[in-house]
Tab-separated table of C-alpha atoms in Angstrom:
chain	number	residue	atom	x	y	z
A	1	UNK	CA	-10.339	-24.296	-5.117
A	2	UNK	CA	-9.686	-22.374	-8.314
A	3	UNK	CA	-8.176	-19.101	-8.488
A	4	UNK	CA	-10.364	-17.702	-10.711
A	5	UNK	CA	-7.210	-14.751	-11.977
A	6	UNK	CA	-7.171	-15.147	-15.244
A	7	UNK	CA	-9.927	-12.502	-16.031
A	8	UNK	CA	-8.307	-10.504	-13.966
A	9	UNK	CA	-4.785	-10.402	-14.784
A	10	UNK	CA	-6.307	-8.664	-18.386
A	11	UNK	CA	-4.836	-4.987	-18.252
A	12	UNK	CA	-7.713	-2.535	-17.476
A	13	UNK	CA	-8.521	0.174	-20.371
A	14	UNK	CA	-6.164	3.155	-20.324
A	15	UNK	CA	-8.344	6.448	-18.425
A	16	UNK	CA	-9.913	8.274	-20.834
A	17	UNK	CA	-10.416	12.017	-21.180
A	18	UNK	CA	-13.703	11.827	-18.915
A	19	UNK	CA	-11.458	10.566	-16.040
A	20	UNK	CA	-9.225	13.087	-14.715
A	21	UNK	CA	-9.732	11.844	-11.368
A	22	UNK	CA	-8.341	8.527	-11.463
A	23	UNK	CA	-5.558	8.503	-13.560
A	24	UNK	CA	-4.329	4.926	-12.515
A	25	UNK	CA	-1.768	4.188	-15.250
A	26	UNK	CA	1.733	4.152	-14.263
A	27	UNK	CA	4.297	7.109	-14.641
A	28	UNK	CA	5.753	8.431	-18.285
A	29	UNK	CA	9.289	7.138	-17.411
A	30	UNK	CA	11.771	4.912	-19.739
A	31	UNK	CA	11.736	2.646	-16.620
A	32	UNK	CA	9.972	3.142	-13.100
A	33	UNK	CA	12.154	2.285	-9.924
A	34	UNK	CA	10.663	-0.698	-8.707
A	35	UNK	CA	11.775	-2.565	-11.809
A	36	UNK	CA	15.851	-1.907	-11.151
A	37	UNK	CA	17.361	-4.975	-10.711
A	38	UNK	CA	14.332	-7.870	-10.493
A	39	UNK	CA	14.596	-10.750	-12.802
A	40	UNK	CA	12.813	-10.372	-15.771
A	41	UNK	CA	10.114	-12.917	-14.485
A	42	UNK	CA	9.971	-11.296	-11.555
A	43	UNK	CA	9.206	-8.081	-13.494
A	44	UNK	CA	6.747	-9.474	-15.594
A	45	UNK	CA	4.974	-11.456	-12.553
A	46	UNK	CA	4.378	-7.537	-10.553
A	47	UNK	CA	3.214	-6.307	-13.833
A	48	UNK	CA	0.141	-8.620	-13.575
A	49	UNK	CA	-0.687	-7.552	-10.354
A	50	UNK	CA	-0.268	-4.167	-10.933
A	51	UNK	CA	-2.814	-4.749	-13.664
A	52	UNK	CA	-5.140	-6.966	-11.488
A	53	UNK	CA	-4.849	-3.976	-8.637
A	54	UNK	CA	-5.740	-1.139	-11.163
A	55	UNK	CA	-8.334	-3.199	-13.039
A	56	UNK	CA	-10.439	-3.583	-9.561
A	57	UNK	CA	-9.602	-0.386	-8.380
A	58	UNK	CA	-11.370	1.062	-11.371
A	59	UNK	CA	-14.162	-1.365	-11.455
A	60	UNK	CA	-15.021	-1.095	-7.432
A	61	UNK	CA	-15.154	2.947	-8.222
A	62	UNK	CA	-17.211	2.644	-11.450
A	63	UNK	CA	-19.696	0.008	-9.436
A	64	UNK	CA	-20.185	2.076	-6.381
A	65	UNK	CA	-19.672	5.916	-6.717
A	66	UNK	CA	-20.793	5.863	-10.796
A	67	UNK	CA	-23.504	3.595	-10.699
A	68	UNK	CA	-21.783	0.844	-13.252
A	69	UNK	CA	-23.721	-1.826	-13.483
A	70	UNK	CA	-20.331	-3.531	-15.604
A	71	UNK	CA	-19.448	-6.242	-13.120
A	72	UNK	CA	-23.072	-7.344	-12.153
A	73	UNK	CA	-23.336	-8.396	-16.224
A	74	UNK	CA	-20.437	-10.419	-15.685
A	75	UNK	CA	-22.048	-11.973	-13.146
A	76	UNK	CA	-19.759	-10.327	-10.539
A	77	UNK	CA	-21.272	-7.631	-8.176
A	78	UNK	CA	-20.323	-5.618	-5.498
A	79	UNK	CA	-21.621	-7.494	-2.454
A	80	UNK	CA	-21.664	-5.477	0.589
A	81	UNK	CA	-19.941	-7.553	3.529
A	82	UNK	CA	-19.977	-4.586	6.386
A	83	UNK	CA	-20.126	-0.824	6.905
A	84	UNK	CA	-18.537	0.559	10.396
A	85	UNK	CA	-19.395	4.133	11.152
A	86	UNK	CA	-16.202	5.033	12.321
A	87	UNK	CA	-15.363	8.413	13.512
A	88	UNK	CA	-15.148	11.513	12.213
A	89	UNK	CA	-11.571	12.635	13.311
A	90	UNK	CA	-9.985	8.696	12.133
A	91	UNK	CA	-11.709	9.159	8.558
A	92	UNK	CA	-15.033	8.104	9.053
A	93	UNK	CA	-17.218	5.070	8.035
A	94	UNK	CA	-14.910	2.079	6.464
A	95	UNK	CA	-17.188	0.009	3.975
A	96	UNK	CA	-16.277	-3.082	2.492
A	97	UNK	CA	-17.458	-5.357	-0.397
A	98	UNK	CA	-16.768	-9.136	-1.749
A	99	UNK	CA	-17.235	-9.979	-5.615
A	100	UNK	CA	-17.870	-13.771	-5.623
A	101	UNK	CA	-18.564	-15.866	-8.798
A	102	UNK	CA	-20.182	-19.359	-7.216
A	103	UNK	CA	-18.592	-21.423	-9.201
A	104	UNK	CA	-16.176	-21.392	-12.324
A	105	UNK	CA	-15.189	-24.526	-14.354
A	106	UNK	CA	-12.367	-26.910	-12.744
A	107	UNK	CA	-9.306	-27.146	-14.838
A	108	UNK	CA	-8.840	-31.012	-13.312
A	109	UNK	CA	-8.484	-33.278	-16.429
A	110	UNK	CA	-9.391	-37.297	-16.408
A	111	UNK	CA	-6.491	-39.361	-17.647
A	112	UNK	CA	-7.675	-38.993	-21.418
A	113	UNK	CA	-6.803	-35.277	-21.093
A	114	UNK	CA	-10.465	-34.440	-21.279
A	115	UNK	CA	-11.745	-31.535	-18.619
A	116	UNK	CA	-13.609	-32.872	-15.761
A	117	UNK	CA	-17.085	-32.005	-16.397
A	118	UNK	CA	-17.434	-30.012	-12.857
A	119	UNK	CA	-17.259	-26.712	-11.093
A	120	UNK	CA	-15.272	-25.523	-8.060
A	121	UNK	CA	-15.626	-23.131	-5.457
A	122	UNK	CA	-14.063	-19.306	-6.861
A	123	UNK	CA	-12.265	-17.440	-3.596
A	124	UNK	CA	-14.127	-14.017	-3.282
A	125	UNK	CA	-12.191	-10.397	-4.167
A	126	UNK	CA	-12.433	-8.358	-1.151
A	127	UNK	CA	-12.483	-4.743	-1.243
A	128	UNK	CA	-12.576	-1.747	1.244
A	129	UNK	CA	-12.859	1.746	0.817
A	130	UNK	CA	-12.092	4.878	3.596
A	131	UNK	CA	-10.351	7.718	4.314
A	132	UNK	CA	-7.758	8.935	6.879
A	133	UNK	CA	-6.535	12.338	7.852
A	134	UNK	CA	-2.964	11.809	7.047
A	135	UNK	CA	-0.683	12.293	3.975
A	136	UNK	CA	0.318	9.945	1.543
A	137	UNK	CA	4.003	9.877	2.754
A	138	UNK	CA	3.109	9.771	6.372
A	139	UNK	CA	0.621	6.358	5.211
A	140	UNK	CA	3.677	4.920	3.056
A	141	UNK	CA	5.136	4.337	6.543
A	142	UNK	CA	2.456	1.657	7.694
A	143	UNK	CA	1.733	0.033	4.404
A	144	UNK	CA	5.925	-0.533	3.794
A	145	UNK	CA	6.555	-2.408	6.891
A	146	UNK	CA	5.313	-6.007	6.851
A	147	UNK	CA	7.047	-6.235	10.735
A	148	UNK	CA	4.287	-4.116	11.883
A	149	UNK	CA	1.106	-5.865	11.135
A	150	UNK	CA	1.037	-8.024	13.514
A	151	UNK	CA	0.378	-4.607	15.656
A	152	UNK	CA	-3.099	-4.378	13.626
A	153	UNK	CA	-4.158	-7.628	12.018
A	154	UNK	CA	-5.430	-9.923	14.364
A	155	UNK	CA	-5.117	-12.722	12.081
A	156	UNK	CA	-1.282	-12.267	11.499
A	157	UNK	CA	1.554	-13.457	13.535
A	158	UNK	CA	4.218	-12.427	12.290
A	159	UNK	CA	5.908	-10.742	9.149
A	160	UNK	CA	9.367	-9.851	7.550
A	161	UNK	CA	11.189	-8.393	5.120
A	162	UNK	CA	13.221	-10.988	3.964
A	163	UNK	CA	15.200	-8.963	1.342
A	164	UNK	CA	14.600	-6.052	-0.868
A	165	UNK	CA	15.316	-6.100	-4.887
A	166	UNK	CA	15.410	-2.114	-4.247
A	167	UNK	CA	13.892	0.601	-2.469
A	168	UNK	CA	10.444	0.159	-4.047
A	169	UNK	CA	9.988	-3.559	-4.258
A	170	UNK	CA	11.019	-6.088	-1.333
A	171	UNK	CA	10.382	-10.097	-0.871
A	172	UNK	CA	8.178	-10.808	2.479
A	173	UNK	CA	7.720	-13.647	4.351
A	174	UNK	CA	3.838	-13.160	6.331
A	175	UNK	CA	2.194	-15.824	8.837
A	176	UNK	CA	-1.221	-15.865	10.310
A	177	UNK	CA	-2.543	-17.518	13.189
A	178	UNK	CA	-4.869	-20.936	12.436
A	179	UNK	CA	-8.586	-20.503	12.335
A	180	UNK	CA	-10.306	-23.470	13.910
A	181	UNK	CA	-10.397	-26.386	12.329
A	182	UNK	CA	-7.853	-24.768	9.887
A	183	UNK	CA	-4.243	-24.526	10.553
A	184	UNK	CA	-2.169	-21.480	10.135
A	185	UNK	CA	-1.099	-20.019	6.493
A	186	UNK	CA	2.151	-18.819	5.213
A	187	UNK	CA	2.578	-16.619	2.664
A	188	UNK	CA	5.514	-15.994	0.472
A	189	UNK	CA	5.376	-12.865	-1.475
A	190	UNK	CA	7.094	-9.872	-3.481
A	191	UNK	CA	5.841	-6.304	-3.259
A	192	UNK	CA	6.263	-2.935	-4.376
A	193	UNK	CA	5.220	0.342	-4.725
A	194	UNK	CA	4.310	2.680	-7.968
A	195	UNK	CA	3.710	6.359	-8.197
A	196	UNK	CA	0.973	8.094	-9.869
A	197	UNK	CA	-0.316	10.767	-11.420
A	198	UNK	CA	-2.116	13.124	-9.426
A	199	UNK	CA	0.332	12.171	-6.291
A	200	UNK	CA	-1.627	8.884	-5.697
A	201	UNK	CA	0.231	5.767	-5.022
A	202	UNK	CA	-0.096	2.344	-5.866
A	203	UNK	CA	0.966	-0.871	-3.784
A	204	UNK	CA	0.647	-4.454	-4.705
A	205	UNK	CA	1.490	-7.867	-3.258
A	206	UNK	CA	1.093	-11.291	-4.625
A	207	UNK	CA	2.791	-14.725	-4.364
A	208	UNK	CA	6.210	-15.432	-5.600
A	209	UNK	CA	6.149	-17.571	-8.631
A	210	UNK	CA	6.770	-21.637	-7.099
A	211	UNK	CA	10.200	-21.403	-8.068
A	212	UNK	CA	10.928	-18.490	-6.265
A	213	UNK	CA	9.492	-19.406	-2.715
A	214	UNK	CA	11.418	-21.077	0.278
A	215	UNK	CA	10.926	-24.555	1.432
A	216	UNK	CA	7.853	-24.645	3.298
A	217	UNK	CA	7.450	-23.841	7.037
A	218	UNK	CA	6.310	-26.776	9.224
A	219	UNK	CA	3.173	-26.586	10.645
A	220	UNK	CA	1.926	-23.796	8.057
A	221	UNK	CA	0.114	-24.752	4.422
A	222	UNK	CA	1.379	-22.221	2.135
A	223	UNK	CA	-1.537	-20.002	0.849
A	224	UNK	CA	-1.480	-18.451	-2.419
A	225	UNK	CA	-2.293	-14.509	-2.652
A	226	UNK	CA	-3.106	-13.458	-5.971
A	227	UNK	CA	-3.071	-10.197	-5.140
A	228	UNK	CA	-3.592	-7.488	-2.496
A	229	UNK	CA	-2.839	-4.033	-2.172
A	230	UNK	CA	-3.631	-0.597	-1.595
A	231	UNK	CA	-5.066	2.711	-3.831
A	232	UNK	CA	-3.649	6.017	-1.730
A	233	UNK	CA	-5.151	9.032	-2.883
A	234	UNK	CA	-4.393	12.292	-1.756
A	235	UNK	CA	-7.392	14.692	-1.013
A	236	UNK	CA	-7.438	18.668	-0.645
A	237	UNK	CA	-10.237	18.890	0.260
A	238	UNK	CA	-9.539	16.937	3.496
A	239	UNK	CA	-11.314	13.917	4.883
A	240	UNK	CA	-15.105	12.809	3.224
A	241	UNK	CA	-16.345	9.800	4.250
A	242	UNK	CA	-14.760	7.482	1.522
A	243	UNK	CA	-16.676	9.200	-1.362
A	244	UNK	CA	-14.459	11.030	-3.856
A	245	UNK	CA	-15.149	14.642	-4.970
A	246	UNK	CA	-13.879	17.032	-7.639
A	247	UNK	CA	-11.001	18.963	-5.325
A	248	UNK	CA	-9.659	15.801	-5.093
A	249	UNK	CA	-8.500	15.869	-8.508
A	250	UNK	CA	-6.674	19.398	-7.673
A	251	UNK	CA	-3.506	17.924	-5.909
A	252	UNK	CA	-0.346	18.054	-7.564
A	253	UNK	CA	2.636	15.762	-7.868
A	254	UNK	CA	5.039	17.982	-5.958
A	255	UNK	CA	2.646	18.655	-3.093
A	256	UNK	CA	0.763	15.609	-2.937
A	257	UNK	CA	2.711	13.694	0.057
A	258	UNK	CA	1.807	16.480	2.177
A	259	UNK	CA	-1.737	16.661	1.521
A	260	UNK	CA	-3.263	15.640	4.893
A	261	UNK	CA	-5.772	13.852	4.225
A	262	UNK	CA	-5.953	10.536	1.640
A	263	UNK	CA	-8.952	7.964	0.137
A	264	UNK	CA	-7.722	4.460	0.491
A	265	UNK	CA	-9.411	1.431	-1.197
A	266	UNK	CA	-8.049	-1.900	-0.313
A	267	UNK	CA	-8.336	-5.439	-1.835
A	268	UNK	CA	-7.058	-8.578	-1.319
A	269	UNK	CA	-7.597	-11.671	-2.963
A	270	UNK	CA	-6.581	-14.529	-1.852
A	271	UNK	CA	-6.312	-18.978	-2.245
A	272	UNK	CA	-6.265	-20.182	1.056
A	273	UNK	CA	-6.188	-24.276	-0.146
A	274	UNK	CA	-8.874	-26.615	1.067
A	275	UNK	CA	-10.304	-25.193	3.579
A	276	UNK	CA	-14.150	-25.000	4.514
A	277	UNK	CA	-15.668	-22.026	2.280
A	278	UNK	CA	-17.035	-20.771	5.515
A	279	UNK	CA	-13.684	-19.744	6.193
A	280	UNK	CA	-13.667	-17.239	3.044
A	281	UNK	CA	-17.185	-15.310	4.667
A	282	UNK	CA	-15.859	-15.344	8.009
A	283	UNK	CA	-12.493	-13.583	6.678
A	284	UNK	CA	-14.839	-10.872	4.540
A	285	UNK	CA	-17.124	-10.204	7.178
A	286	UNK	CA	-13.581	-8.946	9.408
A	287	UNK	CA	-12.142	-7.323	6.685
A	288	UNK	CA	-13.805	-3.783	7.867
A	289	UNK	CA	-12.598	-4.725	11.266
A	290	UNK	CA	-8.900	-5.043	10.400
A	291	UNK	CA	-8.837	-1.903	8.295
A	292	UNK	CA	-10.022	0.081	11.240
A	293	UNK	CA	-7.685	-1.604	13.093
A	294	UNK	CA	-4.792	-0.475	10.447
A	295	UNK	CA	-6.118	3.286	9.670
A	296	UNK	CA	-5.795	3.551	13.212
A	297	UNK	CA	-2.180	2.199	13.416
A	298	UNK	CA	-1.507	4.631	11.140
A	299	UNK	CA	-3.050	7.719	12.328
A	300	UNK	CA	-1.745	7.009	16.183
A	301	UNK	CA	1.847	8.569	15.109
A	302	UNK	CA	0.226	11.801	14.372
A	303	UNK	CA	-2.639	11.953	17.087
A	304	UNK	CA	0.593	11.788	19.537
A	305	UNK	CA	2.245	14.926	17.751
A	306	UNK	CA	5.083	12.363	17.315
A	307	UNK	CA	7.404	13.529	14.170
A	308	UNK	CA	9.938	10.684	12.980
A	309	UNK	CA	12.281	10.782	10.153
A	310	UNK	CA	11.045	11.621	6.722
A	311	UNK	CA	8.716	9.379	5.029
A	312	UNK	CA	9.011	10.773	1.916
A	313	UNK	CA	8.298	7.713	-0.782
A	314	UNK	CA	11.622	7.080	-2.784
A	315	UNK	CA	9.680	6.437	-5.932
């Protein structure tokens, strides 16, 4: 399988006066929390996949809600995988989309150091967008805790924090249950969390470089995740259907976590090893499944009146 992340890891174009509403680059700071006290490869390794993230974050919401036809050019468009309708007081619908290139050129050389004159299969980009009537803060508290999502994934068996660099980036340890005829996947991974402007929030997750990761687990092939995350975007103007509008852009930094209602877009990405490319559809065609499954982990708190300690994001 090939990872096909090269293209990706290129940093997307900074927004431009004609895009007040998604301001995606990081915070004006000399140095933004999550970065205190990683290794400088470590560092450098998040960067990337903060760059993948915002890249197809912007190119998801220039395909679907302004009509870019960008990514089918490349050769990569928006495939729609599943639509649920959802209901009204969760958010609404939850849609969700694979980008798949067929095939891209194997890196495998013969033992003249000459490339292999083949292609391999390319893992699809999965991405989901939807809305839920909570705040940013009050979401932070499902997307932060990997011990959870066994709760709402039905694919996952367990997850951990195994240690955390500081209070915006953390090393996790995440297992998921074998798909017949393929056995369970591991995955070894460093996260963290960025503010915005605007009040949105940005979370990423990818593999730990090989030299970081643990021995491997017996009776689990470690997978590789390029990256996955999360786009949380606060909106005024309360819940619409995953499709943005102009009072979103109104919120402001210092109310923004209390704005009860956010747009979420999702993607993960993700090198499972040799396993039957059936495997990838069957995972995309869920993916809507398992984000219902999640907004609804996280709105269950609230429908319950239930008020826990402060979620405000230390970031």
């Amino acid at each position: 399988d090939a990872d096909d992340d090269d293209d990706a890891a290129a940093p997307a174009s900074p927004a431009g006066k004609d895009d007040p509403l998604w301001p995606l680059r990081g915070v004006d700071a000399p140095r933004e929390p999550w970065r205190e006290g990683l290794p400088k490869e470590l560092e450098a390794h998040l960067e990337a996949a903060f760059a993948r993230m915002e890249k197809q974050t912007r190119a998801v919401l220039d395909a679907l809600h302004r009509n870019s036809d960008a990514e089918k050019k490349r050769g990569r468009p928006f495939i729609a995988s599943t639509t649920l309708a959802g209901v009204a007081k969760e958010g609404g619908r939850i849609r969700t989309w694979y980008q798949h290139s067929d095939r891209v050129p194997s890196e495998k050389r013969r033992k003249d150091g000459s490339l292999k004159d083949k292609t391999v299969f390319s893992p699809p980009v999965n991405v989901g967008i939807f809305d839920a009537p909570v705040s940013v803060a009050h979401m932070h508290r499902s997307i932060g805790d990997p011990s959870t999502r066994p709760q709402w994934d039905s694919f996952c068996k367990f997850g951990r924090n195994v240690r955390s660099f500081n209070a915006n980036c953390e090393q996790n340890e995440i297992l998921f249950k074998p798909i017949w005829p393929v056995a369970g996947r591991d995955q070894q991974l460093i996260s963290a969390r960025r503010r915005l402007p605007g009040g949105a929030r940005m979370y990423v997750a990818t593999s730990l470089p090989p030299k970081f990761q643990p021995p491997k687990i017996p009776g689990y092939v470690r997978a590789k995740l390029i990256t996955a995350g999360y786009y949380v975007m606060p909106r005024p103007g309360g819940c619409g259907d995953g499709v943005p509008t102009p009072s979103d852009a109104t919120a402001s930094d210092d109310a923004s976590e209390d704005v009860g209602a956010v747009m979420i877009i999702s993607m993960f990405h993700v090198n499972l090893g040799s396993v039957p490319t059936s495997i990838y559809w069957f995972v995309s065609k869920k993916f809507a499944g398992v984000m219902q499954s999640f907004r609804r982990f996280a709105i269950k708190p609230l429908r319950r009146g239930e008020r826990g300690e402060s979620t405000r994001i230390a970031v």
